[in-house]
Amino acid sequence: MSEQQENHKKGILEVSAIENGTVIDHIPPTSLFKVIKLLNLDRTTHQVTFGTNLKSKRIGTKAIIKIADKYCADEEISYISLVAPTARLSIIRDFEVAEKRQVEVPTHVEGFVKCANPMCVTNHEPHVKTRFDVFTRGGELVLRCKYCEKITTQEQIEIIR
Amino acid sequence: MKEKQSLVSIHDFTKEDILRIMELAADFEANPDQRLLYGKVVASLFFEPSTRTRLSFESAINRLGARVIGFSDMNNTSVTKGETLHDTIRVISNYCDMIVMRHPVEGAARYASEVSRVPVVNAGDGANQHPSQTLLDLYSILKTQGRLDNINIMMVGDLKYGRTVHSLLEALSHFKAEFTFVSPPELQMPTEYKMQLYERGISYYETADIMERMAMADIIYMTRVQRERFSDIMEYERVKNAYILRNDMLVDTKPNMRILHPLPRVNEIATDVDSNPKAYWFQQTENGVYTRMAIMAYLFGVK
Ligand SMILES: [Zn+2]
């Protein structure tokens, strides 16, 4: 095991280790529950452990989520980036980090996110799936609604799953 | 353009689409009696009242030889019984060949265009889009200036909430316009639009003084400064008279300059301007009928 892997393992061991599954690390503490909701972890049958306000060299304090026996779909991973752009994913097999996944920002988002405009049709009409284009504006990630054409900022993102 | 050929947002039209609409509007103006849509039925669905827009569309539909069904407000419709927009549009799109709709909710027209069997023309969805207004504004500019390229346009009034100025700004960006934004500080053009101009390399100038750049303008586009837009009523009282256009202010303006207004006008243009040949807002409404004929004929693919 390399030194880097060793340190990584130590870091994630602050919350009890899992044998197989996914570790999402370096989540900003304020985004923890957004990620939980995004991945439906409040309703899952998988064993989930999480910790928050842990020390992080990269982002000051961080949260971490460990999900036993679950491997995230690419789509789920890209959605994590909307609410927790600093997050890092590790796939665990036999207590070892088998793979690290890059969290990549999607160009489009469907469902999941509520439009911040209270006058938007997606907030008035039942069963309209929200749809957004994602782009950066002044260095910040923003979502433009396909319906009302208004902007939802990263700060305003509310998960509606 | 989209495959089902709806017009929901000015973004649905490319520069080429816009130029084609301009040609067609001129063609309809020269010869308004063209029954190209004879035998068609167009539904005019006004979920909120807007008499001028509705009559302009219905005039255009009639001139094209099509027939109109619809309603002019939500009262006495199934909507008041709680029917969803989805169901209303699904049903009515079985009764007609095209839907023209106005709705107070933003994005309603886009959603309707997704569930409708027939093309949808957005006649205003809340504070969002009103593309036929934008196209008739462009046609008015083209008619009065003989070109759309490099227009010096001064937009005055409520530039923060005014959807007509936002859409016109985006449409004119295809044609390298020069913009002057005149507004009280509370109602300035949102940063988002200024950034779009900046990214496209288009110059703009921002001021609170209506006279500062008036002599350079080809077009003055007036909008109303509404009291309810101000968080601070004292601020409104302080600025309300600064954005009223009077005839004596127009002395040094260019001979080709014309004044546009999306109407209704309340007091932002003094009535003494009406007789000035530079006043153009009433002709602008006539242009609206030809532009709407052009839009519908284009979407139906008959022109
Ligand atoms: Zn929206």
Short mmCIF file of C-alpha atoms and ligand atoms in Angstrom, two decimals:
data_model
loop_
_atom_site.label_atom_id
_atom_site.label_comp_id
_atom_site.label_asym_id
_atom_site.label_seq_id
_atom_site.Cartn_x
_atom_site.Cartn_y
_atom_site.Cartn_z
CA MET A 1 0.00 0.00 0.00
CA SER A 2 1.40 3.43 -0.90
CA GLU A 3 1.82 6.17 1.69
CA GLN A 4 -1.00 8.12 0.08
CA GLN A 5 -3.35 5.15 0.29
CA GLU A 6 -2.29 4.60 3.87
CA ASN A 7 -3.14 8.18 4.82
CA HIS A 8 -6.38 7.98 2.94
CA LYS A 9 -7.31 4.80 4.78
CA LYS A 10 -6.45 6.41 8.11
CA GLY A 11 -8.61 9.40 7.24
CA ILE A 12 -11.64 7.40 6.35
CA LEU A 13 -11.22 5.13 9.35
CA GLU A 14 -12.35 7.99 11.61
CA VAL A 15 -15.78 6.65 10.81
CA SER A 16 -15.98 2.87 11.06
CA ALA A 17 -14.56 1.06 8.05
CA ILE A 18 -16.64 -0.83 5.52
CA GLU A 19 -15.69 -4.02 3.77
CA ASN A 20 -17.28 -3.25 0.42
CA GLY A 21 -19.06 -0.19 -0.87
CA THR A 22 -18.56 3.52 -1.48
CA VAL A 23 -16.96 6.24 0.57
CA ILE A 24 -17.78 9.84 -0.24
CA ASP A 25 -15.20 12.02 1.39
CA HIS A 26 -14.45 15.76 1.54
CA ILE A 27 -18.09 16.81 1.54
CA PRO A 28 -18.59 20.35 2.88
CA PRO A 29 -20.48 19.79 6.19
CA THR A 30 -23.30 22.08 5.03
CA SER A 31 -23.87 19.82 2.02
CA LEU A 32 -23.99 16.54 3.93
CA PHE A 33 -27.75 16.24 4.14
CA LYS A 34 -28.15 17.34 0.54
CA VAL A 35 -25.95 14.45 -0.53
CA ILE A 36 -27.88 12.07 1.74
CA LYS A 37 -31.14 13.17 0.16
CA LEU A 38 -29.71 13.13 -3.34
CA LEU A 39 -28.64 9.50 -3.00
CA ASN A 40 -31.86 8.53 -1.24
CA LEU A 41 -29.83 7.41 1.75
CA ASP A 42 -32.61 8.41 4.13
CA ARG A 43 -34.67 5.60 2.62
CA THR A 44 -32.06 3.02 1.73
CA THR A 45 -31.72 -0.45 3.24
CA HIS A 46 -27.93 -0.33 2.87
CA GLN A 47 -25.88 0.18 5.98
CA VAL A 48 -24.87 3.85 6.02
CA THR A 49 -22.52 5.60 8.40
CA PHE A 50 -21.52 9.20 8.30
CA GLY A 51 -19.51 11.73 10.22
CA THR A 52 -19.43 15.47 10.02
CA ASN A 53 -17.24 18.39 11.12
CA LEU A 54 -14.17 16.20 10.77
CA LYS A 55 -10.80 17.86 10.16
CA SER A 56 -9.80 18.27 6.53
CA LYS A 57 -6.53 19.66 5.18
CA ARG A 58 -8.24 20.51 1.92
CA ILE A 59 -11.45 22.19 3.01
CA GLY A 60 -11.10 22.89 6.77
CA THR A 61 -13.91 20.75 8.06
CA LYS A 62 -15.57 18.00 6.11
CA ALA A 63 -18.22 15.36 6.22
CA ILE A 64 -17.87 11.77 5.10
CA ILE A 65 -20.42 9.14 4.13
CA LYS A 66 -19.84 5.40 3.90
CA ILE A 67 -22.37 3.21 2.20
CA ALA A 68 -21.93 -0.55 2.50
CA ASP A 69 -22.42 -2.67 -0.61
CA LYS A 70 -23.48 0.21 -2.84
CA TYR A 71 -21.71 1.46 -5.95
CA CYS A 72 -22.95 4.76 -7.34
CA ALA A 73 -24.10 5.18 -10.92
CA ASP A 74 -22.26 7.76 -13.04
CA GLU A 75 -25.36 9.94 -13.02
CA GLU A 76 -25.52 9.92 -9.24
CA ILE A 77 -21.85 10.82 -9.06
CA SER A 78 -22.28 13.76 -11.37
CA TYR A 79 -25.21 15.04 -9.32
CA ILE A 80 -23.08 14.92 -6.16
CA SER A 81 -20.82 17.49 -7.78
CA LEU A 82 -23.68 19.99 -7.90
CA VAL A 83 -24.08 20.08 -4.14
CA ALA A 84 -20.58 19.03 -3.05
CA PRO A 85 -18.03 19.96 -5.73
CA THR A 86 -15.09 19.15 -3.41
CA ALA A 87 -16.29 15.58 -2.77
CA ARG A 88 -14.13 12.57 -3.60
CA LEU A 89 -15.43 9.09 -4.12
CA SER A 90 -13.64 5.86 -3.29
CA ILE A 91 -14.82 2.39 -4.18
CA ILE A 92 -13.96 -0.04 -1.38
CA ARG A 93 -13.37 -3.75 -1.88
CA ASP A 94 -12.08 -5.92 0.97
CA PHE A 95 -11.42 -2.87 3.13
CA GLU A 96 -9.11 -1.46 0.46
CA VAL A 97 -9.56 1.51 -1.84
CA ALA A 98 -10.05 -0.28 -5.13
CA GLU A 99 -10.79 2.76 -7.25
CA LYS A 100 -11.12 6.51 -6.95
CA ARG A 101 -13.81 8.24 -8.92
CA GLN A 102 -13.69 11.77 -10.17
CA VAL A 103 -16.78 13.81 -9.42
CA GLU A 104 -17.64 15.50 -12.71
CA VAL A 105 -20.06 18.32 -13.20
CA PRO A 106 -22.99 17.41 -15.49
CA THR A 107 -24.07 19.70 -18.34
CA HIS A 108 -27.77 18.94 -17.82
CA VAL A 109 -29.80 18.02 -14.75
CA GLU A 110 -33.24 16.42 -14.78
CA GLY A 111 -35.43 15.94 -11.71
CA PHE A 112 -33.49 16.07 -8.40
CA VAL A 113 -33.24 19.86 -8.14
CA LYS A 114 -36.05 22.30 -7.40
CA CYS A 115 -36.20 25.51 -9.46
CA ALA A 116 -35.54 28.47 -7.16
CA ASN A 117 -38.11 30.63 -8.96
CA PRO A 118 -41.40 30.38 -7.03
CA MET A 119 -43.28 31.50 -10.17
CA CYS A 120 -41.86 28.63 -12.26
CA VAL A 121 -44.27 26.14 -13.81
CA THR A 122 -42.30 23.32 -12.18
CA ASN A 123 -43.41 24.71 -8.81
CA HIS A 124 -47.04 25.14 -9.86
CA GLU A 125 -47.97 22.19 -12.02
CA PRO A 126 -47.85 18.64 -10.62
CA HIS A 127 -45.60 16.03 -12.28
CA VAL A 128 -43.38 18.40 -14.27
CA LYS A 129 -39.85 17.11 -14.03
CA THR A 130 -37.41 20.00 -13.56
CA ARG A 131 -34.78 20.42 -16.29
CA PHE A 132 -31.70 22.61 -16.14
CA ASP A 133 -28.64 23.48 -18.19
CA VAL A 134 -25.55 23.70 -16.00
CA PHE A 135 -22.83 26.25 -16.68
CA THR A 136 -20.35 28.43 -14.85
CA ARG A 137 -20.84 32.14 -14.42
CA GLY A 138 -18.12 34.22 -12.82
CA GLY A 139 -16.41 31.03 -11.62
CA GLU A 140 -19.59 29.76 -9.95
CA LEU A 141 -21.75 26.85 -10.97
CA VAL A 142 -25.28 27.89 -11.90
CA LEU A 143 -28.34 26.08 -13.26
CA ARG A 144 -30.65 27.64 -15.85
CA CYS A 145 -34.20 26.32 -15.85
CA LYS A 146 -35.41 25.10 -19.26
CA TYR A 147 -38.91 26.28 -18.42
CA CYS A 148 -38.78 29.68 -16.72
CA GLU A 149 -35.20 30.38 -17.96
CA LYS A 150 -34.24 31.69 -14.52
CA ILE A 151 -31.04 30.92 -12.66
CA THR A 152 -30.76 28.66 -9.61
CA THR A 153 -27.39 29.22 -7.92
CA GLN A 154 -25.42 26.44 -6.30
CA GLU A 155 -26.29 27.91 -2.91
CA GLN A 156 -30.00 27.76 -3.74
CA ILE A 157 -29.97 24.12 -4.80
CA GLU A 158 -32.67 22.17 -3.02
CA ILE A 159 -32.97 18.45 -3.66
CA ILE A 160 -36.48 17.18 -4.40
CA ARG A 161 -35.94 13.49 -4.58
CA MET B 1 -35.69 25.64 -34.89
CA LYS B 2 -37.49 22.98 -32.85
CA GLU B 3 -39.04 20.03 -34.65
CA LYS B 4 -42.63 20.68 -33.56
CA GLN B 5 -42.19 24.31 -34.53
CA SER B 6 -43.40 26.09 -31.47
CA LEU B 7 -42.29 29.61 -30.61
CA VAL B 8 -41.88 29.77 -26.84
CA SER B 9 -38.79 31.90 -26.37
CA ILE B 10 -36.85 34.26 -28.61
CA HIS B 11 -33.95 31.78 -28.16
CA ASP B 12 -35.94 29.27 -30.24
CA PHE B 13 -35.26 31.42 -33.30
CA THR B 14 -31.88 31.72 -34.96
CA LYS B 15 -30.78 34.94 -36.62
CA GLU B 16 -31.92 33.43 -39.94
CA ASP B 17 -35.38 32.65 -38.51
CA ILE B 18 -35.65 36.24 -37.27
CA LEU B 19 -34.66 37.67 -40.66
CA ARG B 20 -37.20 35.44 -42.40
CA ILE B 21 -39.94 36.69 -40.05
CA MET B 22 -38.94 40.26 -40.96
CA GLU B 23 -39.31 39.50 -44.69
CA LEU B 24 -42.66 37.81 -44.16
CA ALA B 25 -43.97 40.66 -42.00
CA ALA B 26 -43.10 43.12 -44.78
CA ASP B 27 -44.82 40.84 -47.27
CA PHE B 28 -47.99 40.71 -45.16
CA GLU B 29 -47.91 44.45 -44.66
CA ALA B 30 -47.79 44.96 -48.43
CA ASN B 31 -50.59 42.43 -48.92
CA PRO B 32 -52.49 41.67 -45.71
CA ASP B 33 -55.26 39.65 -47.34
CA GLN B 34 -53.58 36.27 -47.74
CA ARG B 35 -55.77 33.40 -46.59
CA LEU B 36 -52.90 30.99 -46.23
CA LEU B 37 -54.42 29.28 -43.21
CA TYR B 38 -57.90 28.81 -44.63
CA GLY B 39 -59.54 25.80 -42.96
CA LYS B 40 -57.26 25.88 -39.91
CA VAL B 41 -58.43 26.39 -36.34
CA VAL B 42 -56.24 28.33 -33.91
CA ALA B 43 -56.95 28.22 -30.17
CA SER B 44 -56.36 31.52 -28.39
CA LEU B 45 -55.94 30.61 -24.71
CA PHE B 46 -55.58 33.58 -22.40
CA PHE B 47 -55.20 32.25 -18.87
CA GLU B 48 -54.80 35.86 -17.85
CA PRO B 49 -56.35 38.81 -19.64
CA SER B 50 -54.33 40.88 -22.11
CA THR B 51 -56.74 42.54 -24.45
CA ARG B 52 -54.25 44.14 -26.86
CA THR B 53 -52.13 41.04 -27.32
CA ARG B 54 -55.17 38.82 -27.73
CA LEU B 55 -56.88 41.06 -30.28
CA SER B 56 -53.63 41.49 -32.20
CA PHE B 57 -53.22 37.72 -32.47
CA GLU B 58 -56.88 37.16 -33.29
CA SER B 59 -56.74 39.85 -35.96
CA ALA B 60 -53.69 38.12 -37.45
CA ILE B 61 -55.45 34.72 -37.33
CA ASN B 62 -58.52 36.15 -39.06
CA ARG B 63 -56.48 37.91 -41.73
CA LEU B 64 -54.80 34.60 -42.49
CA GLY B 65 -58.24 33.07 -43.04
CA ALA B 66 -58.13 30.69 -40.06
CA ARG B 67 -60.81 30.48 -37.40
CA VAL B 68 -60.34 31.20 -33.69
CA ILE B 69 -61.59 29.34 -30.62
CA GLY B 70 -60.59 30.06 -27.04
CA PHE B 71 -61.08 32.10 -23.93
CA SER B 72 -59.95 35.52 -22.75
CA ASP B 73 -59.53 34.77 -19.04
CA MET B 74 -59.58 31.78 -16.73
CA ASN B 75 -63.06 32.37 -15.30
CA ASN B 76 -65.66 29.82 -16.42
CA THR B 77 -63.02 27.39 -17.63
CA SER B 78 -62.14 23.98 -16.22
CA VAL B 79 -58.91 25.56 -14.94
CA THR B 80 -60.87 27.19 -12.11
CA LYS B 81 -62.11 23.70 -11.18
CA GLY B 82 -58.50 22.70 -10.61
CA GLU B 83 -57.66 21.05 -13.94
CA THR B 84 -53.93 20.90 -14.54
CA LEU B 85 -52.31 22.81 -17.39
CA HIS B 86 -51.22 19.44 -18.71
CA ASP B 87 -54.79 18.19 -19.09
CA THR B 88 -56.14 21.47 -20.46
CA ILE B 89 -53.48 21.57 -23.17
CA ARG B 90 -53.75 17.86 -24.01
CA VAL B 91 -57.48 18.25 -24.57
CA ILE B 92 -57.50 21.57 -26.43
CA SER B 93 -54.65 20.50 -28.70
CA ASN B 94 -57.09 17.90 -30.06
CA TYR B 95 -59.45 20.68 -31.10
CA CYS B 96 -57.11 22.88 -33.10
CA ASP B 97 -54.07 23.18 -35.36
CA MET B 98 -52.15 25.69 -33.27
CA ILE B 99 -52.30 27.14 -29.76
CA VAL B 100 -51.58 30.77 -28.91
CA MET B 101 -51.35 31.08 -25.14
CA ARG B 102 -50.82 33.61 -22.41
CA HIS B 103 -50.26 32.37 -18.88
CA PRO B 104 -49.20 34.03 -15.61
CA VAL B 105 -46.81 31.20 -14.66
CA GLU B 106 -43.23 31.33 -15.99
CA GLY B 107 -42.33 28.39 -18.18
CA ALA B 108 -46.00 27.49 -18.75
CA ALA B 109 -45.65 27.87 -22.51
CA ARG B 110 -42.55 25.64 -22.68
CA TYR B 111 -44.33 22.96 -20.74
CA ALA B 112 -47.45 23.33 -22.90
CA SER B 113 -45.32 22.94 -26.02
CA GLU B 114 -44.06 19.62 -24.64
CA VAL B 115 -47.50 18.16 -23.97
CA SER B 116 -49.38 19.70 -26.91
CA ARG B 117 -49.97 17.81 -30.14
CA VAL B 118 -49.85 21.06 -32.10
CA PRO B 119 -47.40 23.99 -32.17
CA VAL B 120 -47.62 26.52 -29.34
CA VAL B 121 -46.99 30.25 -29.70
CA ASN B 122 -46.16 31.93 -26.42
CA ALA B 123 -48.09 35.18 -26.03
CA GLY B 124 -46.43 35.85 -22.66
CA ASP B 125 -45.60 33.56 -19.73
CA GLY B 126 -45.46 35.72 -16.62
CA ALA B 127 -42.25 37.71 -16.36
CA ASN B 128 -40.43 35.32 -18.68
CA GLN B 129 -40.86 35.53 -22.47
CA HIS B 130 -43.09 37.27 -24.99
CA PRO B 131 -41.35 36.52 -28.29
CA SER B 132 -43.94 38.01 -30.65
CA GLN B 133 -43.46 41.35 -28.86
CA THR B 134 -39.72 41.08 -29.42
CA LEU B 135 -40.18 40.29 -33.10
CA LEU B 136 -42.61 43.16 -33.62
CA ASP B 137 -40.13 45.47 -31.88
CA LEU B 138 -37.45 44.28 -34.29
CA TYR B 139 -39.75 44.75 -37.26
CA SER B 140 -40.51 48.30 -36.07
CA ILE B 141 -36.80 49.02 -35.79
CA LEU B 142 -36.15 47.58 -39.24
CA LYS B 143 -38.99 49.57 -40.80
CA THR B 144 -37.99 52.87 -39.26
CA GLN B 145 -34.21 52.55 -39.61
CA GLY B 146 -33.95 50.46 -42.76
CA ARG B 147 -31.60 48.06 -41.00
CA LEU B 148 -31.13 45.98 -37.85
CA ASP B 149 -27.34 46.13 -37.75
CA ASN B 150 -25.50 48.59 -35.51
CA ILE B 151 -28.57 50.27 -34.05
CA ASN B 152 -27.94 52.72 -31.23
CA ILE B 153 -30.74 51.95 -28.81
CA MET B 154 -31.51 53.68 -25.54
CA MET B 155 -33.63 51.62 -23.17
CA VAL B 156 -35.35 53.67 -20.49
CA GLY B 157 -37.20 52.89 -17.28
CA ASP B 158 -37.59 49.56 -15.52
CA LEU B 159 -34.70 47.55 -16.94
CA LYS B 160 -34.61 45.15 -14.01
CA TYR B 161 -38.02 43.51 -14.34
CA GLY B 162 -38.97 44.51 -17.89
CA ARG B 163 -39.10 41.29 -19.88
CA THR B 164 -39.54 43.16 -23.17
CA VAL B 165 -36.21 44.93 -22.80
CA HIS B 166 -34.43 41.70 -21.84
CA SER B 167 -35.71 39.79 -24.86
CA LEU B 168 -35.07 42.71 -27.20
CA LEU B 169 -31.54 43.00 -25.86
CA GLU B 170 -30.91 39.33 -26.60
CA ALA B 171 -32.42 39.54 -30.07
CA LEU B 172 -30.51 42.72 -30.99
CA SER B 173 -27.29 41.07 -29.84
CA HIS B 174 -27.38 39.16 -33.13
CA PHE B 175 -27.00 42.49 -34.89
CA LYS B 176 -24.20 44.25 -32.98
CA ALA B 177 -26.32 46.96 -31.38
CA GLU B 178 -24.99 49.73 -29.16
CA PHE B 179 -26.93 49.93 -25.93
CA THR B 180 -27.57 52.74 -23.47
CA PHE B 181 -29.38 51.69 -20.32
CA VAL B 182 -31.19 54.51 -18.54
CA SER B 183 -32.80 53.62 -15.23
CA PRO B 184 -32.95 54.52 -11.56
CA PRO B 185 -30.29 52.61 -9.60
CA GLU B 186 -32.92 50.25 -8.14
CA LEU B 187 -34.07 49.13 -11.56
CA GLN B 188 -30.80 48.65 -13.44
CA MET B 189 -30.29 46.03 -16.13
CA PRO B 190 -29.45 42.73 -14.33
CA THR B 191 -25.79 41.71 -14.34
CA GLU B 192 -26.65 38.50 -16.16
CA TYR B 193 -27.62 40.42 -19.32
CA LYS B 194 -24.68 42.79 -19.11
CA MET B 195 -22.37 39.80 -18.84
CA GLN B 196 -23.94 38.30 -21.94
CA LEU B 197 -23.19 41.49 -23.85
CA TYR B 198 -19.67 41.61 -22.49
CA GLU B 199 -19.04 38.01 -23.55
CA ARG B 200 -20.29 38.83 -27.07
CA GLY B 201 -18.10 41.92 -27.28
CA ILE B 202 -21.07 44.29 -27.46
CA SER B 203 -20.72 47.71 -25.87
CA TYR B 204 -23.20 49.20 -23.45
CA TYR B 205 -23.38 52.33 -21.37
CA GLU B 206 -25.29 52.72 -18.15
CA THR B 207 -26.62 55.99 -16.76
CA ALA B 208 -29.41 57.38 -14.60
CA ASP B 209 -29.64 60.52 -16.77
CA ILE B 210 -32.13 60.24 -19.62
CA MET B 211 -30.64 63.20 -21.51
CA GLU B 212 -26.98 62.12 -21.42
CA ARG B 213 -26.94 60.00 -24.59
CA MET B 214 -30.30 60.83 -26.15
CA ALA B 215 -28.78 62.74 -29.08
CA MET B 216 -26.95 59.57 -30.22
CA ALA B 217 -29.98 57.27 -30.19
CA ASP B 218 -31.65 55.75 -33.26
CA ILE B 219 -34.30 54.19 -31.05
CA ILE B 220 -35.60 55.17 -27.64
CA TYR B 221 -37.37 52.22 -26.05
CA MET B 222 -39.51 53.48 -23.18
CA THR B 223 -40.86 51.34 -20.34
CA ARG B 224 -42.77 52.27 -17.25
CA VAL B 225 -41.24 52.77 -13.82
CA GLN B 226 -43.83 51.21 -11.53
CA ARG B 227 -44.22 52.24 -7.94
CA GLU B 228 -44.65 48.64 -6.72
CA ARG B 229 -41.15 47.75 -7.97
CA PHE B 230 -39.54 49.92 -5.30
CA SER B 231 -38.67 48.59 -1.86
CA ASP B 232 -38.21 52.19 -0.79
CA ILE B 233 -41.21 54.39 -1.65
CA MET B 234 -39.20 57.54 -0.91
CA GLU B 235 -36.79 56.46 -3.62
CA TYR B 236 -39.69 56.08 -6.04
CA GLU B 237 -40.97 59.56 -5.20
CA ARG B 238 -37.49 60.94 -5.80
CA VAL B 239 -36.98 59.42 -9.23
CA LYS B 240 -40.47 59.02 -10.72
CA ASN B 241 -40.37 62.20 -12.80
CA ALA B 242 -36.83 61.64 -14.07
CA TYR B 243 -37.98 58.98 -16.56
CA ILE B 244 -40.88 60.78 -18.17
CA LEU B 245 -40.32 61.75 -21.77
CA ARG B 246 -41.57 65.19 -22.80
CA ASN B 247 -41.61 66.77 -26.24
CA ASP B 248 -39.14 69.55 -25.35
CA MET B 249 -36.52 66.91 -24.51
CA LEU B 250 -36.46 65.67 -28.09
CA VAL B 251 -35.11 68.84 -29.75
CA ASP B 252 -31.56 67.57 -30.30
CA THR B 253 -32.43 64.01 -31.26
CA LYS B 254 -31.44 62.51 -34.62
CA PRO B 255 -33.94 62.95 -37.48
CA ASN B 256 -34.25 59.17 -37.91
CA MET B 257 -34.85 58.59 -34.21
CA ARG B 258 -38.11 56.86 -33.27
CA ILE B 259 -39.68 56.20 -29.87
CA LEU B 260 -41.03 52.71 -29.16
CA HIS B 261 -43.08 51.54 -26.22
CA PRO B 262 -44.53 48.05 -25.56
CA LEU B 263 -47.72 49.68 -24.16
CA PRO B 264 -49.81 50.22 -22.13
CA ARG B 265 -48.45 53.68 -21.55
CA VAL B 266 -49.46 55.36 -18.33
CA ASN B 267 -47.58 58.61 -17.85
CA GLU B 268 -44.01 57.80 -18.87
CA ILE B 269 -44.48 59.57 -22.20
CA ALA B 270 -46.22 62.93 -21.97
CA THR B 271 -49.16 63.28 -24.37
CA ASP B 272 -47.46 66.27 -26.04
CA VAL B 273 -45.05 63.77 -27.65
CA ASP B 274 -47.90 62.02 -29.49
CA SER B 275 -47.95 64.57 -32.32
CA ASN B 276 -44.17 64.43 -32.77
CA PRO B 277 -43.33 62.45 -35.93
CA LYS B 278 -40.73 60.58 -33.86
CA ALA B 279 -43.50 58.99 -31.79
CA TYR B 280 -43.96 55.50 -33.17
CA TRP B 281 -45.75 53.37 -30.56
CA PHE B 282 -49.13 53.37 -32.28
CA GLN B 283 -47.65 52.25 -35.64
CA GLN B 284 -45.75 49.68 -33.61
CA THR B 285 -49.06 48.02 -32.68
CA GLU B 286 -50.03 47.79 -36.36
CA ASN B 287 -46.69 46.16 -37.06
CA GLY B 288 -47.65 43.63 -34.40
CA VAL B 289 -50.43 42.21 -36.52
CA TYR B 290 -48.16 41.68 -39.57
CA THR B 291 -45.44 40.20 -37.38
CA ARG B 292 -47.88 37.74 -35.80
CA MET B 293 -49.19 36.78 -39.23
CA ALA B 294 -45.58 36.14 -40.23
CA ILE B 295 -44.90 34.02 -37.13
CA MET B 296 -47.94 31.80 -37.63
CA ALA B 297 -47.45 31.39 -41.38
CA TYR B 298 -43.81 30.51 -40.74
CA LEU B 299 -44.59 27.96 -38.02
CA PHE B 300 -47.26 26.37 -40.20
CA GLY B 301 -44.70 26.16 -42.97
CA VAL B 302 -46.96 27.85 -45.50
CA LYS B 303 -44.48 30.66 -46.18
ZN ZN C 1 -37.90 27.31 -13.46
#
